[in-house]
PDB file of C-alpha atoms in Angstrom:
ATOM      1  CA  MET A  16     -41.788  78.181  54.497  1.00  0.00           C
ATOM      2  CA  GLU A  17     -41.235  75.532  57.160  1.00  0.00           C
ATOM      3  CA  LEU A  18     -38.727  75.819  60.015  1.00  0.00           C
ATOM      4  CA  PRO A  19     -35.217  74.681  59.056  1.00  0.00           C
ATOM      5  CA  LYS A  20     -34.734  71.097  60.262  1.00  0.00           C
ATOM      6  CA  GLY A  21     -31.389  72.013  61.799  1.00  0.00           C
ATOM      7  CA  LEU A  22     -32.719  74.852  63.981  1.00  0.00           C
ATOM      8  CA  VAL A  23     -31.763  74.491  67.659  1.00  0.00           C
ATOM      9  CA  LEU A  24     -32.321  77.260  70.208  1.00  0.00           C
ATOM     10  CA  ALA A  25     -29.877  77.754  73.090  1.00  0.00           C
ATOM     11  CA  LYS A  26     -30.898  76.814  76.595  1.00  0.00           C
ATOM     12  CA  PRO A  27     -30.421  79.042  79.615  1.00  0.00           C
ATOM     13  CA  ILE A  28     -27.220  78.708  81.631  1.00  0.00           C
ATOM     14  CA  ALA A  29     -27.849  76.224  84.433  1.00  0.00           C
ATOM     15  CA  GLN A  30     -27.764  77.365  88.084  1.00  0.00           C
ATOM     16  CA  GLU A  31     -24.620  75.379  88.893  1.00  0.00           C
ATOM     17  CA  SER A  32     -22.730  76.975  85.963  1.00  0.00           C
ATOM     18  CA  TYR A  33     -22.696  80.586  87.009  1.00  0.00           C
ATOM     19  CA  ASP A  34     -22.071  82.693  90.094  1.00  0.00           C
ATOM     20  CA  GLU A  35     -25.027  84.592  91.482  1.00  0.00           C
ATOM     21  CA  SER A  36     -22.938  87.779  91.531  1.00  0.00           C
ATOM     22  CA  VAL A  37     -23.729  87.962  87.773  1.00  0.00           C
ATOM     23  CA  ILE A  38     -27.397  88.296  88.617  1.00  0.00           C
ATOM     24  CA  TYR A  39     -26.849  90.878  91.373  1.00  0.00           C
ATOM     25  CA  ASP A  40     -24.683  92.953  88.979  1.00  0.00           C
ATOM     26  CA  LEU A  41     -27.547  92.940  86.409  1.00  0.00           C
ATOM     27  CA  GLU A  42     -29.930  93.997  89.146  1.00  0.00           C
ATOM     28  CA  LYS A  43     -27.632  96.740  90.359  1.00  0.00           C
ATOM     29  CA  TYR A  44     -27.574  98.325  86.875  1.00  0.00           C
ATOM     30  CA  ASP A  45     -31.292  97.843  86.231  1.00  0.00           C
ATOM     31  CA  GLN A  46     -30.617  95.232  83.499  1.00  0.00           C
ATOM     32  CA  LEU A  47     -32.329  92.262  85.157  1.00  0.00           C
ATOM     33  CA  VAL A  48     -35.626  90.727  83.998  1.00  0.00           C
ATOM     34  CA  ILE A  49     -37.018  88.021  86.390  1.00  0.00           C
ATOM     35  CA  THR A  50     -39.559  85.569  85.071  1.00  0.00           C
ATOM     36  CA  ARG A  51     -41.209  82.464  86.465  1.00  0.00           C
ATOM     37  CA  LYS A  52     -39.965  79.154  85.004  1.00  0.00           C
ATOM     38  CA  ARG A  53     -42.792  76.790  84.002  1.00  0.00           C
ATOM     39  CA  ASP A  54     -42.637  72.998  83.757  1.00  0.00           C
ATOM     40  CA  GLY A  55     -44.121  72.007  80.426  1.00  0.00           C
ATOM     41  CA  TRP A  56     -43.467  71.262  76.738  1.00  0.00           C
ATOM     42  CA  LYS A  57     -41.566  73.721  74.684  1.00  0.00           C
ATOM     43  CA  ILE A  58     -43.541  74.930  71.621  1.00  0.00           C
ATOM     44  CA  LEU A  59     -42.238  76.934  68.645  1.00  0.00           C
ATOM     45  CA  VAL A  60     -44.703  79.125  66.735  1.00  0.00           C
ATOM     46  CA  HIS A  61     -43.778  80.182  63.260  1.00  0.00           C
ATOM     47  CA  PHE A  62     -45.938  82.897  61.676  1.00  0.00           C
ATOM     48  CA  ASP A  63     -45.556  82.130  57.977  1.00  0.00           C
ATOM     49  CA  ARG A  64     -45.470  84.541  55.025  1.00  0.00           C
ATOM     50  CA  ASN A  65     -49.198  85.022  55.328  1.00  0.00           C
ATOM     51  CA  GLY A  66     -49.057  85.572  59.080  1.00  0.00           C
ATOM     52  CA  GLU A  67     -50.657  82.196  59.826  1.00  0.00           C
ATOM     53  CA  PRO A  68     -49.307  80.495  63.005  1.00  0.00           C
ATOM     54  CA  ARG A  69     -47.889  76.994  62.636  1.00  0.00           C
ATOM     55  CA  LEU A  70     -46.936  75.188  65.841  1.00  0.00           C
ATOM     56  CA  TYR A  71     -43.941  72.830  66.224  1.00  0.00           C
ATOM     57  CA  THR A  72     -42.415  70.783  69.034  1.00  0.00           C
ATOM     58  CA  ASN A  73     -38.878  71.461  70.072  1.00  0.00           C
ATOM     59  CA  GLY A  74     -37.923  68.626  67.746  1.00  0.00           C
ATOM     60  CA  LEU A  75     -39.432  70.617  64.835  1.00  0.00           C
ATOM     61  CA  ASN A  76     -42.355  68.297  64.277  1.00  0.00           C
ATOM     62  CA  GLU A  77     -45.467  70.208  63.300  1.00  0.00           C
ATOM     63  CA  ILE A  78     -48.266  69.890  65.896  1.00  0.00           C
ATOM     64  CA  ASP A  79     -51.631  68.740  64.654  1.00  0.00           C
ATOM     65  CA  SER A  80     -55.099  70.117  65.485  1.00  0.00           C
ATOM     66  CA  ARG A  81     -54.911  69.192  69.157  1.00  0.00           C
ATOM     67  CA  LEU A  82     -53.848  72.798  69.760  1.00  0.00           C
ATOM     68  CA  ASP A  83     -56.231  74.545  67.428  1.00  0.00           C
ATOM     69  CA  HIS A  84     -57.564  76.497  70.415  1.00  0.00           C
ATOM     70  CA  ILE A  85     -54.190  78.053  70.749  1.00  0.00           C
ATOM     71  CA  LYS A  86     -53.759  78.740  67.076  1.00  0.00           C
ATOM     72  CA  SER A  87     -57.039  80.701  66.931  1.00  0.00           C
ATOM     73  CA  GLU A  88     -55.850  82.961  69.756  1.00  0.00           C
ATOM     74  CA  LEU A  89     -52.384  83.456  68.316  1.00  0.00           C
ATOM     75  CA  LYS A  90     -53.985  84.814  65.177  1.00  0.00           C
ATOM     76  CA  LYS A  91     -55.460  87.656  67.236  1.00  0.00           C
ATOM     77  CA  LEU A  92     -52.010  88.843  68.291  1.00  0.00           C
ATOM     78  CA  SER A  93     -51.147  89.918  64.709  1.00  0.00           C
ATOM     79  CA  PHE A  94     -47.410  89.058  64.857  1.00  0.00           C
ATOM     80  CA  PRO A  95     -45.687  90.072  61.599  1.00  0.00           C
ATOM     81  CA  PRO A  96     -45.134  87.372  58.979  1.00  0.00           C
ATOM     82  CA  ASN A  97     -41.879  85.435  59.351  1.00  0.00           C
ATOM     83  CA  THR A  98     -41.763  85.761  63.113  1.00  0.00           C
ATOM     84  CA  LEU A  99     -40.707  82.903  65.393  1.00  0.00           C
ATOM     85  CA  VAL A 100     -42.219  82.857  68.871  1.00  0.00           C
ATOM     86  CA  VAL A 101     -41.132  80.462  71.617  1.00  0.00           C
ATOM     87  CA  GLY A 102     -43.310  79.296  74.493  1.00  0.00           C
ATOM     88  CA  GLU A 103     -44.101  76.573  76.975  1.00  0.00           C
ATOM     89  CA  GLY A 104     -47.173  74.371  76.775  1.00  0.00           C
ATOM     90  CA  ILE A 105     -48.486  73.885  80.306  1.00  0.00           C
ATOM     91  CA  VAL A 106     -51.402  72.456  82.329  1.00  0.00           C
ATOM     92  CA  ASP A 107     -51.951  74.623  85.394  1.00  0.00           C
ATOM     93  CA  VAL A 108     -53.523  73.012  88.428  1.00  0.00           C
ATOM     94  CA  ASP A 109     -54.229  75.517  91.195  1.00  0.00           C
ATOM     95  CA  GLY A 110     -51.203  77.634  90.174  1.00  0.00           C
ATOM     96  CA  ASN A 111     -48.819  74.695  89.820  1.00  0.00           C
ATOM     97  CA  ASP A 112     -47.637  72.811  86.703  1.00  0.00           C
ATOM     98  CA  ASP A 113     -48.588  69.232  86.095  1.00  0.00           C
ATOM     99  CA  LEU A 114     -45.998  67.895  83.660  1.00  0.00           C
ATOM    100  CA  THR A 115     -47.446  64.381  83.766  1.00  0.00           C
ATOM    101  CA  LYS A 116     -50.723  65.649  82.258  1.00  0.00           C
ATOM    102  CA  VAL A 117     -48.882  67.650  79.616  1.00  0.00           C
ATOM    103  CA  ILE A 118     -46.821  64.559  78.539  1.00  0.00           C
ATOM    104  CA  SER A 119     -49.995  62.438  78.336  1.00  0.00           C
ATOM    105  CA  ILE A 120     -51.689  65.054  76.098  1.00  0.00           C
ATOM    106  CA  PHE A 121     -48.756  65.346  73.721  1.00  0.00           C
ATOM    107  CA  GLN A 122     -47.845  61.672  73.540  1.00  0.00           C
ATOM    108  CA  SER A 123     -51.413  60.428  72.882  1.00  0.00           C
ATOM    109  CA  ASN A 124     -53.000  60.213  69.442  1.00  0.00           C
ATOM    110  CA  LEU A 125     -55.196  63.101  68.372  1.00  0.00           C
ATOM    111  CA  GLU A 126     -58.516  61.649  69.521  1.00  0.00           C
ATOM    112  CA  ARG A 127     -57.188  60.654  72.897  1.00  0.00           C
ATOM    113  CA  SER A 128     -55.379  63.980  73.267  1.00  0.00           C
ATOM    114  CA  LEU A 129     -58.578  65.902  72.794  1.00  0.00           C
ATOM    115  CA  GLN A 130     -60.377  63.685  75.290  1.00  0.00           C
ATOM    116  CA  LEU A 131     -57.659  64.206  77.884  1.00  0.00           C
ATOM    117  CA  GLN A 132     -57.900  67.976  77.457  1.00  0.00           C
ATOM    118  CA  GLU A 133     -61.597  67.745  78.255  1.00  0.00           C
ATOM    119  CA  VAL A 134     -60.659  66.042  81.502  1.00  0.00           C
ATOM    120  CA  TYR A 135     -57.444  67.871  82.449  1.00  0.00           C
ATOM    121  CA  GLY A 136     -58.170  71.241  80.853  1.00  0.00           C
ATOM    122  CA  LYS A 137     -56.752  72.487  77.559  1.00  0.00           C
ATOM    123  CA  ILE A 138     -53.062  73.091  77.102  1.00  0.00           C
ATOM    124  CA  ASN A 139     -52.106  76.718  77.697  1.00  0.00           C
ATOM    125  CA  LEU A 140     -49.215  78.436  75.931  1.00  0.00           C
ATOM    126  CA  MET A 141     -46.992  80.761  77.879  1.00  0.00           C
ATOM    127  CA  LEU A 142     -44.785  82.886  75.530  1.00  0.00           C
ATOM    128  CA  PHE A 143     -41.327  83.926  76.588  1.00  0.00           C
ATOM    129  CA  GLY A 144     -39.328  84.888  73.441  1.00  0.00           C
ATOM    130  CA  ALA A 145     -39.676  86.115  69.881  1.00  0.00           C
ATOM    131  CA  VAL A 146     -37.385  86.746  66.940  1.00  0.00           C
ATOM    132  CA  SER A 147     -37.953  88.095  63.446  1.00  0.00           C
ATOM    133  CA  CYS A 148     -36.780  86.143  60.407  1.00  0.00           C
ATOM    134  CA  GLY A 149     -35.126  87.837  57.447  1.00  0.00           C
ATOM    135  CA  PRO A 150     -37.090  89.369  54.629  1.00  0.00           C
ATOM    136  CA  ASP A 151     -35.780  86.742  52.280  1.00  0.00           C
ATOM    137  CA  GLU A 152     -37.323  84.073  54.591  1.00  0.00           C
ATOM    138  CA  THR A 153     -34.025  82.673  55.686  1.00  0.00           C
ATOM    139  CA  PHE A 154     -32.983  82.390  59.326  1.00  0.00           C
ATOM    140  CA  HIS A 155     -29.713  84.263  58.789  1.00  0.00           C
ATOM    141  CA  SER A 156     -30.941  87.545  60.174  1.00  0.00           C
ATOM    142  CA  LEU A 157     -32.968  86.817  63.241  1.00  0.00           C
ATOM    143  CA  GLY A 158     -33.780  89.811  65.462  1.00  0.00           C
ATOM    144  CA  ARG A 159     -31.928  90.084  68.771  1.00  0.00           C
ATOM    145  CA  SER A 160     -34.538  91.325  71.293  1.00  0.00           C
ATOM    146  CA  PHE A 161     -36.292  88.591  73.215  1.00  0.00           C
ATOM    147  CA  LEU A 162     -38.407  91.381  74.803  1.00  0.00           C
ATOM    148  CA  ALA A 163     -40.307  91.739  71.531  1.00  0.00           C
ATOM    149  CA  VAL A 164     -42.802  89.150  72.749  1.00  0.00           C
ATOM    150  CA  PHE A 165     -43.683  91.275  75.739  1.00  0.00           C
ATOM    151  CA  ARG A 166     -44.853  94.066  73.463  1.00  0.00           C
ATOM    152  CA  ALA A 167     -47.935  91.846  72.868  1.00  0.00           C
ATOM    153  CA  LYS A 168     -48.892  92.248  76.527  1.00  0.00           C
ATOM    154  CA  SER A 169     -51.461  94.980  75.992  1.00  0.00           C
ATOM    155  CA  VAL A 170     -53.023  93.053  73.107  1.00  0.00           C
ATOM    156  CA  ILE A 171     -53.352  89.928  75.193  1.00  0.00           C
ATOM    157  CA  GLU A 172     -54.911  91.840  78.067  1.00  0.00           C
ATOM    158  CA  HIS A 173     -57.268  93.806  75.792  1.00  0.00           C
ATOM    159  CA  ARG A 174     -58.523  90.720  73.982  1.00  0.00           C
ATOM    160  CA  LYS A 175     -58.736  88.716  77.203  1.00  0.00           C
ATOM    161  CA  LEU A 176     -57.123  85.625  75.716  1.00  0.00           C
ATOM    162  CA  ARG A 177     -57.840  82.453  77.577  1.00  0.00           C
ATOM    163  CA  TYR A 178     -55.134  80.020  76.417  1.00  0.00           C
ATOM    164  CA  VAL A 179     -52.207  82.310  75.499  1.00  0.00           C
ATOM    165  CA  SER A 180     -50.310  84.296  78.039  1.00  0.00           C
ATOM    166  CA  LEU A 181     -46.859  85.806  78.639  1.00  0.00           C
ATOM    167  CA  ALA A 182     -44.187  84.688  81.053  1.00  0.00           C
ATOM    168  CA  PRO A 183     -44.990  86.681  84.185  1.00  0.00           C
ATOM    169  CA  ILE A 184     -42.322  89.197  85.052  1.00  0.00           C
ATOM    170  CA  LEU A 185     -41.714  89.500  88.784  1.00  0.00           C
ATOM    171  CA  ARG A 186     -41.554  93.124  89.845  1.00  0.00           C
ATOM    172  CA  CYS A 187     -39.390  92.516  92.948  1.00  0.00           C
ATOM    173  CA  SER A 188     -35.782  91.983  93.933  1.00  0.00           C
ATOM    174  CA  PHE A 189     -33.871  88.829  93.070  1.00  0.00           C
ATOM    175  CA  ASP A 190     -33.762  87.820  96.750  1.00  0.00           C
ATOM    176  CA  GLN A 191     -37.495  88.318  97.097  1.00  0.00           C
ATOM    177  CA  ALA A 192     -38.132  86.280  93.942  1.00  0.00           C
ATOM    178  CA  LYS A 193     -36.171  83.352  95.297  1.00  0.00           C
ATOM    179  CA  LYS A 194     -38.344  83.409  98.442  1.00  0.00           C
ATOM    180  CA  ILE A 195     -41.483  83.407  96.312  1.00  0.00           C
ATOM    181  CA  VAL A 196     -40.273  80.360  94.420  1.00  0.00           C
ATOM    182  CA  VAL A 197     -39.785  78.415  97.615  1.00  0.00           C
ATOM    183  CA  GLY A 198     -43.019  79.648  99.157  1.00  0.00           C
ATOM    184  CA  LYS A 199     -45.153  78.764  96.181  1.00  0.00           C
ATOM    185  CA  GLY A 200     -43.314  75.576  95.209  1.00  0.00           C
ATOM    186  CA  TRP A 201     -42.540  76.822  91.669  1.00  0.00           C
ATOM    187  CA  GLU A 202     -40.236  75.100  89.248  1.00  0.00           C
ATOM    188  CA  GLY A 203     -37.767  78.010  89.466  1.00  0.00           C
ATOM    189  CA  LEU A 204     -36.873  81.309  87.713  1.00  0.00           C
ATOM    190  CA  VAL A 205     -35.522  82.308  84.313  1.00  0.00           C
ATOM    191  CA  LEU A 206     -33.387  85.422  84.524  1.00  0.00           C
ATOM    192  CA  TYR A 207     -32.529  87.700  81.592  1.00  0.00           C
ATOM    193  CA  ASP A 208     -30.215  90.534  80.735  1.00  0.00           C
ATOM    194  CA  LYS A 209     -32.418  93.112  79.028  1.00  0.00           C
ATOM    195  CA  ASN A 210     -29.984  93.012  76.093  1.00  0.00           C
ATOM    196  CA  TYR A 211     -30.241  89.249  75.657  1.00  0.00           C
ATOM    197  CA  GLY A 212     -31.122  87.908  72.199  1.00  0.00           C
ATOM    198  CA  LEU A 213     -32.146  84.371  71.395  1.00  0.00           C
ATOM    199  CA  VAL A 214     -29.173  82.294  70.211  1.00  0.00           C
ATOM    200  CA  TYR A 215     -29.501  79.432  67.746  1.00  0.00           C
ATOM    201  CA  ARG A 216     -27.733  77.098  65.318  1.00  0.00           C
ATOM    202  CA  LEU A 217     -28.974  75.736  62.004  1.00  0.00           C
ATOM    203  CA  ASP A 218     -26.840  72.597  61.833  1.00  0.00           C
ATOM    204  CA  GLY A 219     -28.726  70.575  64.359  1.00  0.00           C
ATOM    205  CA  ARG A 220     -26.123  71.004  67.086  1.00  0.00           C
ATOM    206  CA  SER A 221     -26.810  72.571  70.446  1.00  0.00           C
ATOM    207  CA  PRO A 222     -25.552  76.125  70.712  1.00  0.00           C
ATOM    208  CA  LYS A 223     -23.265  77.159  73.555  1.00  0.00           C
ATOM    209  CA  ARG A 224     -25.368  78.387  76.418  1.00  0.00           C
ATOM    210  CA  PRO A 225     -25.176  82.182  76.051  1.00  0.00           C
ATOM    211  CA  ARG A 226     -24.484  84.880  78.585  1.00  0.00           C
ATOM    212  CA  GLY A 227     -27.606  86.838  79.448  1.00  0.00           C
ATOM    213  CA  CYS A 228     -30.024  84.011  80.104  1.00  0.00           C
ATOM    214  CA  TYR A 229     -29.910  82.043  83.350  1.00  0.00           C
ATOM    215  CA  LYS A 230     -32.091  79.564  85.216  1.00  0.00           C
TER     216      LYS A 230
END
């Protein structure tokens, strides 16, 4: 089964489109999850009926063998068949993201892409969401909990994976997290309500940006 060509995942609500009081309310009631935003290339991973990972760009084009090093590590995570995992392909340079290098690797042909990864370092995949597809292999009954991906944390740590990681959760207050972003020069934060579920459409149109996920 391939991903439906009309599948589009919702984007977080942009900073200028919400009041920060929403975030403080989530924090007050212990419903806030704070993660670091990375600057890279969105990658969708579909574990097919046999549990084999197939990687796609956000435009639903299947990615060739330039990311085989990531595929081999994803297999070790043993996600159930018919699971969709969402992540960001990044090149980390001294703790900072180099989007220019990522773009060069993805937009070059296969041979050139592999050569660039020898120079720049291989693409890493940071996972930040997961949903389960229906038992009939349709996308009409996706699971709701984006936190499912974080249940793989112990497996990733135990197996000491090199190229696959999870979005780091900041164990601090929202105000402290904002100071960290400025101090370290990060791209920003992605903020979740613990009850947030990935939102999508199957008709190729962009879903309305949902409550519960903010950047």
